């Protein structure tokens, strides 16, 4: 049996991956089978979030016992194939070649070009000349950061942002990334005014509508606080009050790869701030960087320890690696990262930092000790595989039962993010789908209507017509006439929709950790699976626990935590290397 047949019968890769290999075989019947297998794996790798397939890492990419070709034989077969491009690192590959081999990685051509083009665009943006800050701006900086002479990390990050056309600001939840950047924007506005330049065109953006709305709200609150503290009102008014999704900013239409704004028609912005940058995939970051005009500032905010984007690439981690190297002509991002690590956004009742730090370091013993030690606000329900077991059921359901009795949609929506059950998996007994169904049955009975008062709904596709986006969560309530409607937060206030008219959606009581990225909840219940799965990783566990603001419940066996901490959700990519790392 051929290796291609083995892959097909094992179900290890998708039919569409095999279809690519068979299509290439029809074009050239003499092509060696190792080349066809590499084509299928390059396609499968993108579906798994990688930019490419590493010839030395086939066993890590595909589950199952498979007799892979010898790496040297594989390389020779690829080298001999005439329709596989083998360009130099900075050179565009042949558009007629569906695959590219570079540095031992096999790319679908499109993704190799995204990497190459992104590196070129970031190099261009990083080369812009930044005028020195005026003395008055330094005085304002001292006023905005009164602890700067005591080594305040936020003050240092702001200083570097003023000096850099491109800067990464990284740190965990609540370390002050948005607070710092809002003050940077105020300083930049002050600089523009002092030099007589036109008012800055500032844009705020994020990968999801939910993250964009949260960032805009934070910047508005910061501006109000600064105004109240006596900072020049005109400067406070210069801060943006709205934010956009990256897709909307670029003019990307669902299902299409081309954007309204690109290198030929750049965005009309002077400063772009992107929050939750860890969620931005490789194609989107490439299009964004290319659409920025030369001289524009790019400020990326994110937590590199969180899960990478669902789609291909781990861009923020690659850029952080490229920023942490020694300066040289080949390292355009060197020194362009500021890391904040002071505190987490949590109440006095929750001391999450020790647990999060142990998880981030991958220290199994320390993580389990801190979970078992009953840290303030943290409860470890060791070996619990069902959050609806009698001993936990009412504690979990109580906040959602209160939603059922709400009559004011605004009050109900204010309570939506108080409690959420997070899961590592979508399917299975510890998966979001089954747990959602069981929670709904517990709240409204097995003979319930599909939609009932208090039901949480999560949108699963973007709909510009509705103004609803993937990940938005709403609640079902009756209006004054007794009609059951689905209510969602909007930029202009609360909006209601007939449930049957909504875009694709599912229950929102239990969601995967991936879906929870960019969100925070007062109380988090994190259910880990009974058996090990490749989905479990250090980044998934870190992302899950750091969604909590006041209370964290972790459920599952210690073995699941040990498995997660032993596995990195890292992606195969050449981006950091292209930028000198």
Coordinates of C-alpha atoms in Angstrom, one line a residue:
X1 CA 0.0 0.0 0.0
X2 CA 1.4 3.4 -1.0
X3 CA 1.9 6.1 1.7
X4 CA -0.8 8.3 0.1
X5 CA -3.2 5.4 0.4
X6 CA -2.2 4.9 4.0
X7 CA -2.9 8.5 4.8
X8 CA -6.3 8.3 3.1
X9 CA -7.3 5.1 4.9
X10 CA -6.1 6.3 8.3
X11 CA -8.2 9.5 8.1
X12 CA -5.1 11.3 9.4
X13 CA -5.5 14.1 6.9
X14 CA -8.6 15.7 5.3
X15 CA -10.0 14.7 1.9
X16 CA -9.3 18.2 0.5
X17 CA -5.6 17.7 1.4
X18 CA -5.5 14.4 -0.5
X19 CA -7.4 16.1 -3.4
X20 CA -4.5 18.5 -3.8
X21 CA -2.1 15.6 -4.1
X22 CA -4.2 13.8 -6.6
X23 CA -4.7 16.9 -8.7
X24 CA -0.9 17.3 -8.9
X25 CA -0.6 13.7 -9.8
X26 CA -3.0 14.1 -12.7
X27 CA -1.0 17.1 -14.0
X28 CA 2.3 15.1 -13.8
X29 CA 1.8 11.3 -13.6
X30 CA 5.6 10.8 -13.1
X31 CA 5.8 12.8 -9.9
X32 CA 7.4 10.9 -7.0
X33 CA 5.0 9.9 -4.2
X34 CA 7.0 11.6 -1.5
X35 CA 6.3 14.9 -3.3
X36 CA 2.6 14.2 -3.4
X37 CA 2.6 13.3 0.3
X38 CA 4.4 16.6 1.0
X39 CA 1.7 18.5 -0.9
X40 CA -1.0 16.9 1.1
X41 CA 0.8 17.6 4.4
X42 CA 1.5 21.3 3.4
X43 CA -2.3 21.7 2.9
X44 CA -3.1 19.9 6.1
X45 CA -0.5 22.0 8.0
X46 CA -2.3 25.2 7.2
X47 CA -5.5 23.7 8.5
X48 CA -3.7 23.0 11.8
X49 CA -2.5 26.6 12.1
X50 CA 1.0 26.2 10.6
X51 CA 2.4 28.4 7.9
X52 CA 4.3 25.4 6.5
X53 CA 5.1 21.7 7.0
X54 CA 8.5 20.9 8.5
X55 CA 10.1 17.8 6.8
X56 CA 11.6 16.8 10.1
X57 CA 8.3 17.2 11.9
X58 CA 5.8 14.9 10.1
X59 CA 5.4 12.8 13.2
X60 CA 4.4 15.8 15.2
X61 CA 2.0 17.0 12.6
X62 CA 0.0 13.8 11.9
X63 CA -1.3 11.4 14.5
X64 CA -0.9 7.7 14.0
X65 CA 1.8 5.1 13.3
X66 CA 2.9 5.9 9.7
X67 CA 6.2 4.9 8.0
X68 CA 7.4 8.2 6.8
X69 CA 10.1 8.6 4.1
X70 CA 13.7 9.1 5.1
X71 CA 14.2 12.9 5.4
X72 CA 17.2 12.9 3.1
X73 CA 15.2 10.9 0.4
X74 CA 12.3 13.3 0.9
X75 CA 14.5 16.3 0.4
X76 CA 16.0 14.8 -2.8
X77 CA 12.6 14.0 -4.3
X78 CA 11.5 17.6 -3.6
X79 CA 14.7 19.0 -5.1
X80 CA 14.2 17.0 -8.3
X81 CA 10.6 18.1 -8.8
X82 CA 10.5 20.8 -11.5
X83 CA 7.2 22.4 -10.3
X84 CA 8.3 23.0 -6.8
X85 CA 9.8 26.5 -6.3
X86 CA 13.1 26.9 -4.4
X87 CA 13.6 30.6 -4.3
X88 CA 16.1 32.7 -2.2
X89 CA 14.6 34.0 1.0
X90 CA 13.7 37.5 -0.2
X91 CA 12.7 36.6 -3.7
X92 CA 9.1 36.1 -4.9
X93 CA 8.5 32.5 -5.8
X94 CA 7.3 31.3 -9.2
X95 CA 3.5 31.9 -9.4
X96 CA 3.1 28.7 -11.5
X97 CA 4.5 26.5 -8.7
X98 CA 1.9 25.4 -6.1
X99 CA 4.5 24.5 -3.5
X100 CA 7.7 26.2 -2.2
X101 CA 10.5 24.5 -0.3
X102 CA 12.6 26.8 1.9
X103 CA 14.9 26.0 4.9
X104 CA 13.5 22.5 5.2
X105 CA 9.9 23.8 5.2
X106 CA 7.3 22.9 2.6
X107 CA 4.8 25.8 1.9
X108 CA 1.7 26.2 -0.1
X109 CA 2.9 29.1 -2.2
X110 CA 0.3 31.6 -1.0
X111 CA 1.4 31.2 2.7
X112 CA 5.1 31.5 1.9
X113 CA 4.3 34.7 0.1
X114 CA 2.3 36.0 3.0
X115 CA 5.4 35.5 5.2
X116 CA 7.8 37.1 2.8
X117 CA 5.5 40.1 2.1
X118 CA 4.8 40.6 5.8
X119 CA 8.5 40.7 6.6
X120 CA 9.1 43.2 3.8
X121 CA 6.2 45.4 4.9
X122 CA 7.4 45.5 8.6
X123 CA 10.9 46.3 7.5
X124 CA 9.6 49.2 5.5
X125 CA 7.4 50.5 8.4
X126 CA 10.3 50.1 10.9
X127 CA 12.7 52.2 8.7
X128 CA 10.6 55.3 9.0
X129 CA 12.3 58.3 10.7
X130 CA 10.7 59.5 14.0
X131 CA 11.3 63.1 15.0
X132 CA 12.6 63.5 18.6
X133 CA 10.1 64.4 21.3
X134 CA 9.9 68.1 22.3
X135 CA 10.7 69.2 25.8
X136 CA 7.0 70.0 26.5
X137 CA 6.2 66.4 25.5
X138 CA 8.7 65.1 28.0
X139 CA 7.1 67.2 30.7
X140 CA 3.7 65.8 29.8
X141 CA 5.1 62.3 29.8
X142 CA 6.3 62.9 33.4
X143 CA 2.9 64.0 34.4
X144 CA 1.1 61.1 32.8
X145 CA 3.6 58.6 34.3
X146 CA 4.5 60.0 37.8
X147 CA 6.5 56.8 38.7
X148 CA 8.7 56.9 35.6
X149 CA 11.8 57.8 37.6
X150 CA 11.2 54.7 39.8
X151 CA 11.5 52.4 36.8
X152 CA 7.8 52.2 35.9
X153 CA 7.5 49.7 33.0
X154 CA 4.5 51.6 31.6
X155 CA 6.5 54.8 31.4
X156 CA 9.4 53.0 29.7
X157 CA 7.0 51.4 27.2
X158 CA 5.4 54.8 26.4
X159 CA 8.9 56.3 25.9
X160 CA 9.8 53.5 23.4
X161 CA 6.5 53.9 21.6
X162 CA 7.2 57.6 21.1
X163 CA 10.6 56.7 19.6
X164 CA 9.5 53.7 17.4
X165 CA 7.4 53.6 14.3
X166 CA 6.6 49.9 15.1
X167 CA 6.3 48.6 18.7
X168 CA 5.0 45.5 20.3
X169 CA 3.6 45.9 23.8
X170 CA 3.2 42.5 25.4
X171 CA 1.9 41.4 28.8
X172 CA -0.7 39.4 30.6
X173 CA -4.3 40.5 31.3
X174 CA -4.5 43.7 33.3
X175 CA -0.9 44.7 33.0
X176 CA -1.8 48.1 31.6
X177 CA -1.3 47.7 27.8
X178 CA -4.3 49.7 26.8
X179 CA -3.7 52.3 29.6
X180 CA -0.2 52.8 28.4
X181 CA -1.1 53.1 24.8
X182 CA -3.9 55.6 25.4
X183 CA -1.4 57.8 27.1
X184 CA 1.0 57.4 24.2
X185 CA -1.8 58.5 21.8
X186 CA -2.3 61.6 23.9
X187 CA 1.4 62.3 23.8
X188 CA 1.5 61.9 20.1
X189 CA -1.5 64.3 19.7
X190 CA 0.3 66.8 21.9
X191 CA 3.5 66.5 19.7
X192 CA 1.5 67.0 16.5
X193 CA -0.2 70.1 18.0
X194 CA 3.1 71.6 19.3
X195 CA 4.7 71.2 15.8
X196 CA 1.8 72.7 14.0
X197 CA 1.1 69.4 12.2
X198 CA -2.4 68.3 11.2
X199 CA -4.4 66.4 13.8
X200 CA -3.3 62.8 13.8
X201 CA -5.5 60.2 12.2
X202 CA -5.6 57.5 14.8
X203 CA -7.4 54.1 14.3
X204 CA -8.1 51.5 16.9
X205 CA -8.7 47.9 15.7
X206 CA -8.9 44.3 16.9
X207 CA -9.5 40.9 15.4
X208 CA -13.0 40.6 16.7
X209 CA -15.9 43.0 17.2
X210 CA -16.0 42.1 20.9
X211 CA -12.3 43.0 21.4
X212 CA -12.7 46.2 19.4
X213 CA -15.7 47.4 21.4
X214 CA -13.8 46.6 24.7
X215 CA -10.7 48.5 23.6
X216 CA -12.8 51.5 22.5
X217 CA -14.6 51.5 25.8
X218 CA -11.3 51.4 27.7
X219 CA -9.8 54.3 25.8
X220 CA -13.0 56.4 26.3
X221 CA -12.8 55.7 30.1
X222 CA -9.1 56.6 30.2
X223 CA -9.8 59.8 28.3
X224 CA -12.5 60.8 30.8
X225 CA -10.2 60.0 33.7
X226 CA -7.4 62.1 32.3
X227 CA -9.8 65.0 31.6
X228 CA -11.0 64.7 35.2
X229 CA -7.4 64.8 36.4
X230 CA -6.8 68.1 34.7
X231 CA -5.1 67.0 31.5
X232 CA -5.8 69.3 28.5
X233 CA -9.4 68.6 27.3
X234 CA -8.4 69.2 23.7
X235 CA -5.8 66.5 23.9
X236 CA -8.2 64.1 25.6
X237 CA -10.8 64.8 22.8
X238 CA -8.1 63.8 20.3
X239 CA -8.3 60.2 21.5
X240 CA -10.5 57.9 19.3
X241 CA -13.9 56.9 20.7
X242 CA -14.6 54.0 18.4
X243 CA -12.7 50.9 17.2
X244 CA -13.1 48.6 14.2
X245 CA -12.5 45.0 13.4
X246 CA -9.5 44.5 11.2
X247 CA -11.7 43.1 8.5
X248 CA -13.8 46.2 8.5
X249 CA -10.8 48.5 8.7
X250 CA -9.3 46.9 5.6
X251 CA -12.5 46.5 3.7
X252 CA -12.3 42.7 3.5
X253 CA -15.5 41.0 2.4
X254 CA -16.2 37.5 3.8
X255 CA -15.2 34.8 1.3
X256 CA -12.8 37.1 -0.6
X257 CA -9.0 37.5 -0.3
X258 CA -8.7 41.0 -1.7
X259 CA -9.2 44.1 0.5
X260 CA -10.3 47.6 -0.3
X261 CA -7.2 49.0 1.2
X262 CA -3.8 47.6 0.3
X263 CA -0.3 48.7 -0.8
X264 CA -1.7 50.5 -3.9
X265 CA -4.6 52.2 -1.9
X266 CA -3.2 52.5 1.7
X267 CA -5.2 53.2 4.8
X268 CA -5.6 56.9 5.6
X269 CA -4.1 56.7 9.1
X270 CA -1.1 58.1 10.9
X271 CA -1.3 55.7 14.0
X272 CA -2.8 52.3 14.1
X273 CA -3.3 50.4 17.4
X274 CA -4.1 46.7 17.2
X275 CA -5.3 45.0 20.4
X276 CA -5.3 41.2 21.0
X277 CA -2.6 40.8 18.4
X278 CA -2.0 37.2 19.3
X279 CA -5.3 36.4 17.6
X280 CA -4.3 37.9 14.2
X281 CA -3.3 35.3 11.7
X282 CA -0.6 35.4 9.0
X283 CA -2.7 36.5 6.0
X284 CA -4.5 39.2 7.9
X285 CA -1.4 40.6 9.4
X286 CA 0.3 40.7 6.0
X287 CA -2.6 42.6 4.5
X288 CA -2.7 45.0 7.4
X289 CA 1.0 45.8 7.3
X290 CA 1.0 46.3 3.5
X291 CA -2.0 48.6 3.8
X292 CA -0.2 51.0 6.1
X293 CA 1.4 54.0 4.5
X294 CA 5.2 54.5 5.0
X295 CA 5.6 56.8 8.0
X296 CA 2.5 55.5 9.8
X297 CA 3.0 54.1 13.3
X298 CA 2.0 50.5 14.2
X299 CA 1.4 49.6 17.8
X300 CA 0.6 45.9 18.5
X301 CA -0.8 44.9 21.9
X302 CA -1.1 41.3 23.0
X303 CA 0.0 38.4 25.2
X304 CA 2.3 36.0 23.5
X305 CA 1.6 33.4 26.1
X306 CA -2.0 33.1 25.0
X307 CA -3.2 30.7 22.3
X308 CA -2.1 31.7 18.8
X309 CA -4.6 32.5 16.1
X310 CA -7.1 29.9 15.0
X311 CA -5.9 30.3 11.4
X312 CA -2.4 29.9 10.1
X313 CA 0.5 31.5 11.9
X314 CA 1.7 32.5 15.4
X315 CA 2.5 36.0 14.3
X316 CA 2.8 37.8 17.6
X317 CA 5.2 35.2 19.0
X318 CA 7.3 35.4 15.8
X319 CA 7.5 39.2 16.0
X320 CA 8.4 39.0 19.7
X321 CA 11.2 36.7 18.9
X322 CA 12.4 39.0 16.1
X323 CA 12.2 42.0 18.5
X324 CA 14.3 40.3 21.2
X325 CA 17.5 39.9 19.2
X326 CA 20.5 42.1 19.0
X327 CA 20.3 45.0 16.6
X328 CA 21.8 44.6 13.2
X329 CA 21.1 45.5 9.6
X330 CA 19.1 42.2 9.2
X331 CA 17.0 42.7 12.4
X332 CA 14.5 45.5 11.6
X333 CA 12.4 44.8 14.8
X334 CA 15.3 44.5 17.2
X335 CA 14.5 46.3 20.5
X336 CA 11.0 47.1 19.4
X337 CA 9.2 45.2 22.2
X338 CA 8.1 46.5 25.6
X339 CA 6.9 43.9 28.1
X340 CA 4.6 44.7 31.0
X341 CA 4.3 42.3 33.9
X342 CA 3.0 44.2 36.8
X343 CA -0.2 42.6 38.2
X344 CA -3.3 41.1 36.6
X345 CA -6.8 42.5 36.3
X346 CA -8.5 40.8 39.2
X347 CA -10.3 41.6 42.3
X348 CA -8.9 41.4 45.8
X349 CA -10.6 38.1 46.1
X350 CA -8.6 36.5 43.3
X351 CA -4.8 36.0 43.4
X352 CA -4.3 34.5 40.0
X353 CA -0.7 35.6 39.2
X354 CA 1.1 32.8 41.1
X355 CA -0.9 30.1 39.2
X356 CA -0.6 31.9 35.9
X357 CA 3.2 32.3 36.3
X358 CA 3.6 28.6 37.1
X359 CA 1.6 27.7 34.0
X360 CA 3.5 30.1 31.8
X361 CA 6.8 28.5 32.9
X362 CA 5.4 25.0 32.4
X363 CA 6.1 24.0 36.0
X364 CA 3.7 21.1 36.7
X365 CA 4.6 20.7 40.4
X366 CA 4.2 24.5 41.1
X367 CA 0.9 24.7 39.2
X368 CA -0.6 21.7 41.0
X369 CA 0.6 23.0 44.3
X370 CA -0.9 26.4 43.8
X371 CA -4.2 25.0 42.6
X372 CA -4.4 22.5 45.4
X373 CA -3.3 25.1 48.0
X374 CA -6.5 27.0 47.8
X375 CA -5.1 30.3 46.5
X376 CA -7.5 33.1 47.1
X377 CA -10.4 32.9 44.6
X378 CA -9.0 29.7 43.0
X379 CA -10.7 26.3 43.5
X380 CA -9.3 23.0 42.0
X381 CA -12.0 20.3 41.7
X382 CA -9.5 17.6 41.1
X383 CA -10.7 14.7 39.0
X384 CA -14.1 16.3 38.5
X385 CA -15.3 15.5 34.9
X386 CA -18.8 16.9 35.1
X387 CA -19.5 20.5 36.2
X388 CA -23.2 19.5 36.6
X389 CA -22.5 16.8 39.2
X390 CA -24.8 17.3 42.2
X391 CA -22.1 18.9 44.4
X392 CA -21.4 21.6 41.8
X393 CA -24.6 21.9 39.8
X394 CA -26.3 24.8 41.7
X395 CA -23.2 26.8 42.2
X396 CA -22.6 26.8 38.4
X397 CA -26.2 27.4 37.4
X398 CA -27.2 30.0 40.0
X399 CA -26.0 33.1 38.0
X400 CA -27.8 31.9 34.9
X401 CA -31.0 31.2 36.7
X402 CA -31.0 34.9 37.6
X403 CA -31.0 35.8 33.9
X404 CA -34.3 34.0 33.4
X405 CA -36.0 36.5 35.8
X406 CA -34.5 39.7 34.3
X407 CA -37.0 42.0 32.6
X408 CA -34.5 44.7 31.6
X409 CA -32.3 43.7 28.6
X410 CA -29.6 46.1 29.7
X411 CA -29.4 44.6 33.1
X412 CA -29.4 41.1 31.6
X413 CA -26.6 41.9 29.2
X414 CA -24.6 43.4 32.0
X415 CA -24.7 40.0 33.7
X416 CA -23.8 38.0 30.6
X417 CA -20.1 38.0 31.3
X418 CA -20.4 37.2 35.0
X419 CA -20.1 33.5 34.5
X420 CA -18.9 31.2 31.7
X421 CA -18.0 27.6 31.4
X422 CA -14.9 27.1 29.3
X423 CA -13.8 23.8 27.7
X424 CA -10.8 22.6 25.9
X425 CA -12.9 20.6 23.4
X426 CA -16.0 21.3 21.4
X427 CA -17.2 17.7 21.2
X428 CA -17.4 14.9 23.7
X429 CA -18.7 14.6 27.3
X430 CA -16.4 17.5 28.4
X431 CA -17.0 19.5 25.2
X432 CA -18.9 22.7 24.8
X433 CA -21.6 21.3 22.6
X434 CA -22.8 18.6 25.0
X435 CA -22.4 20.7 28.1
X436 CA -24.4 23.5 26.5
X437 CA -27.3 21.1 25.8
X438 CA -27.2 19.8 29.4
X439 CA -27.1 23.3 30.9
X440 CA -30.1 24.4 28.8
X441 CA -32.0 21.3 29.9
X442 CA -31.2 22.0 33.5
X443 CA -32.3 25.6 33.2
X444 CA -35.5 25.2 31.1
X445 CA -36.3 21.5 31.1
X446 CA -36.0 18.8 28.5
X447 CA -39.3 19.7 26.8
X448 CA -38.2 23.4 26.4
X449 CA -38.6 25.5 23.3
X450 CA -35.4 26.1 21.3
X451 CA -35.3 29.7 22.6
X452 CA -36.3 30.5 26.2
X453 CA -35.9 33.4 28.6
X454 CA -32.4 33.5 29.9
X455 CA -30.8 31.5 27.1
X456 CA -27.4 32.7 26.1
X457 CA -26.6 32.7 22.3
X458 CA -23.2 33.0 20.7
X459 CA -22.9 34.1 17.1
X460 CA -20.6 31.9 15.0
X461 CA -20.3 33.9 11.8
X462 CA -19.8 37.5 10.8
X463 CA -22.9 39.3 9.5
X464 CA -22.4 42.9 8.5
X465 CA -26.1 43.1 7.7
X466 CA -27.0 42.4 11.3
X467 CA -24.0 44.1 12.8
X468 CA -23.2 40.9 14.6
X469 CA -19.9 39.1 14.6
X470 CA -18.3 35.7 15.4
X471 CA -18.1 35.4 19.2
X472 CA -20.8 38.0 20.1
X473 CA -23.0 36.8 22.9
X474 CA -26.6 37.8 23.6
X475 CA -29.5 36.8 25.8
X476 CA -33.1 35.8 25.1
X477 CA -35.7 37.8 26.9
X478 CA -39.3 38.8 26.3
X479 CA -40.1 42.4 25.4
X480 CA -43.0 44.5 26.8
X481 CA -45.4 42.7 24.5
X482 CA -44.3 39.3 25.6
X483 CA -42.4 38.5 22.4
X484 CA -39.3 36.5 22.9
X485 CA -36.3 38.3 21.3
X486 CA -32.5 37.9 21.3
X487 CA -30.8 41.0 22.7
X488 CA -27.2 42.1 21.9
X489 CA -25.0 45.0 22.9
X490 CA -24.4 47.4 20.0
X491 CA -22.4 50.5 19.4
X492 CA -25.6 52.5 19.7
X493 CA -27.1 50.6 22.6
X494 CA -29.1 47.4 23.0
X495 CA -30.5 45.8 19.9
X496 CA -33.1 43.1 19.6
X497 CA -33.6 40.4 16.9
X498 CA -36.1 37.7 16.4
X499 CA -34.0 34.6 17.2
X500 CA -35.0 32.8 14.0
X501 CA -33.6 35.8 12.0
X502 CA -30.1 35.6 13.5
X503 CA -27.0 34.6 11.6
X504 CA -25.5 31.2 12.5
X505 CA -25.3 30.8 16.3
X506 CA -25.1 28.3 19.1
X507 CA -25.6 28.2 22.9
X508 CA -23.4 30.5 24.8
X509 CA -23.2 29.0 28.4
X510 CA -20.3 26.8 27.6
X511 CA -17.7 27.8 25.0
X512 CA -14.2 26.6 24.0
X513 CA -11.2 28.5 25.3
X514 CA -10.4 29.5 21.7
X515 CA -13.8 31.2 21.5
X516 CA -13.2 32.9 24.9
X517 CA -10.0 34.6 23.7
X518 CA -10.3 38.4 24.0
X519 CA -13.0 38.1 26.7
X520 CA -13.0 38.2 30.5
X521 CA -15.6 36.9 33.0
X522 CA -16.1 37.4 36.7
X523 CA -16.3 33.7 37.3
X524 CA -14.7 31.1 35.1
X525 CA -15.3 27.4 35.3
X526 CA -12.6 25.6 33.2
X527 CA -13.4 22.0 32.4
X528 CA -10.4 19.9 31.3
X529 CA -10.9 16.6 29.4
X530 CA -10.8 13.1 30.9
X531 CA -8.1 11.9 28.5
X532 CA -5.1 13.5 26.9
X533 CA -5.6 15.3 23.5
X534 CA -3.4 17.3 21.3
X535 CA -5.6 20.3 21.8
X536 CA -4.3 20.5 25.4
X537 CA -1.4 22.9 25.6
X538 CA 0.4 25.3 28.0
X539 CA -1.1 28.2 26.0
X540 CA -4.7 26.8 26.2
X541 CA -4.5 26.4 30.0
X542 CA -2.9 29.8 30.4
X543 CA -5.6 31.4 28.2
X544 CA -8.4 29.7 30.0
X545 CA -7.4 30.6 33.6
X546 CA -6.5 34.2 32.7
X547 CA -10.1 34.9 31.5
X548 CA -11.1 35.1 35.2
X549 CA -11.6 38.4 37.0
X550 CA -12.7 37.3 40.5
X551 CA -13.2 33.5 40.8
X552 CA -11.6 30.6 39.0
X553 CA -12.8 26.9 39.2
X554 CA -10.6 24.4 37.5
X555 CA -12.1 20.9 37.0
X556 CA -10.3 17.8 35.8
X557 CA -7.5 15.3 36.5
X558 CA -4.0 16.4 37.4
X559 CA -2.8 14.4 34.4
X560 CA -4.6 16.8 32.1
X561 CA -2.7 19.7 33.6
X562 CA 0.6 17.8 33.3
X563 CA -0.2 17.0 29.7
X564 CA -1.1 20.6 28.9
X565 CA 2.1 22.0 30.4
X566 CA 4.2 19.5 28.5
X567 CA 2.9 20.7 25.1
X568 CA 3.4 24.0 23.4
X569 CA 0.9 25.3 20.9
X570 CA 3.7 26.6 18.7
X571 CA 3.4 26.9 14.9
X572 CA 5.8 26.0 12.1
X573 CA 6.8 29.3 10.6
X574 CA 9.7 31.1 9.0
X575 CA 8.6 34.6 9.9
X576 CA 10.9 35.2 12.8
X577 CA 13.9 34.0 10.8
X578 CA 13.0 36.3 7.9
X579 CA 13.1 39.2 10.4
X580 CA 16.5 38.1 11.7
X581 CA 15.7 35.9 14.7

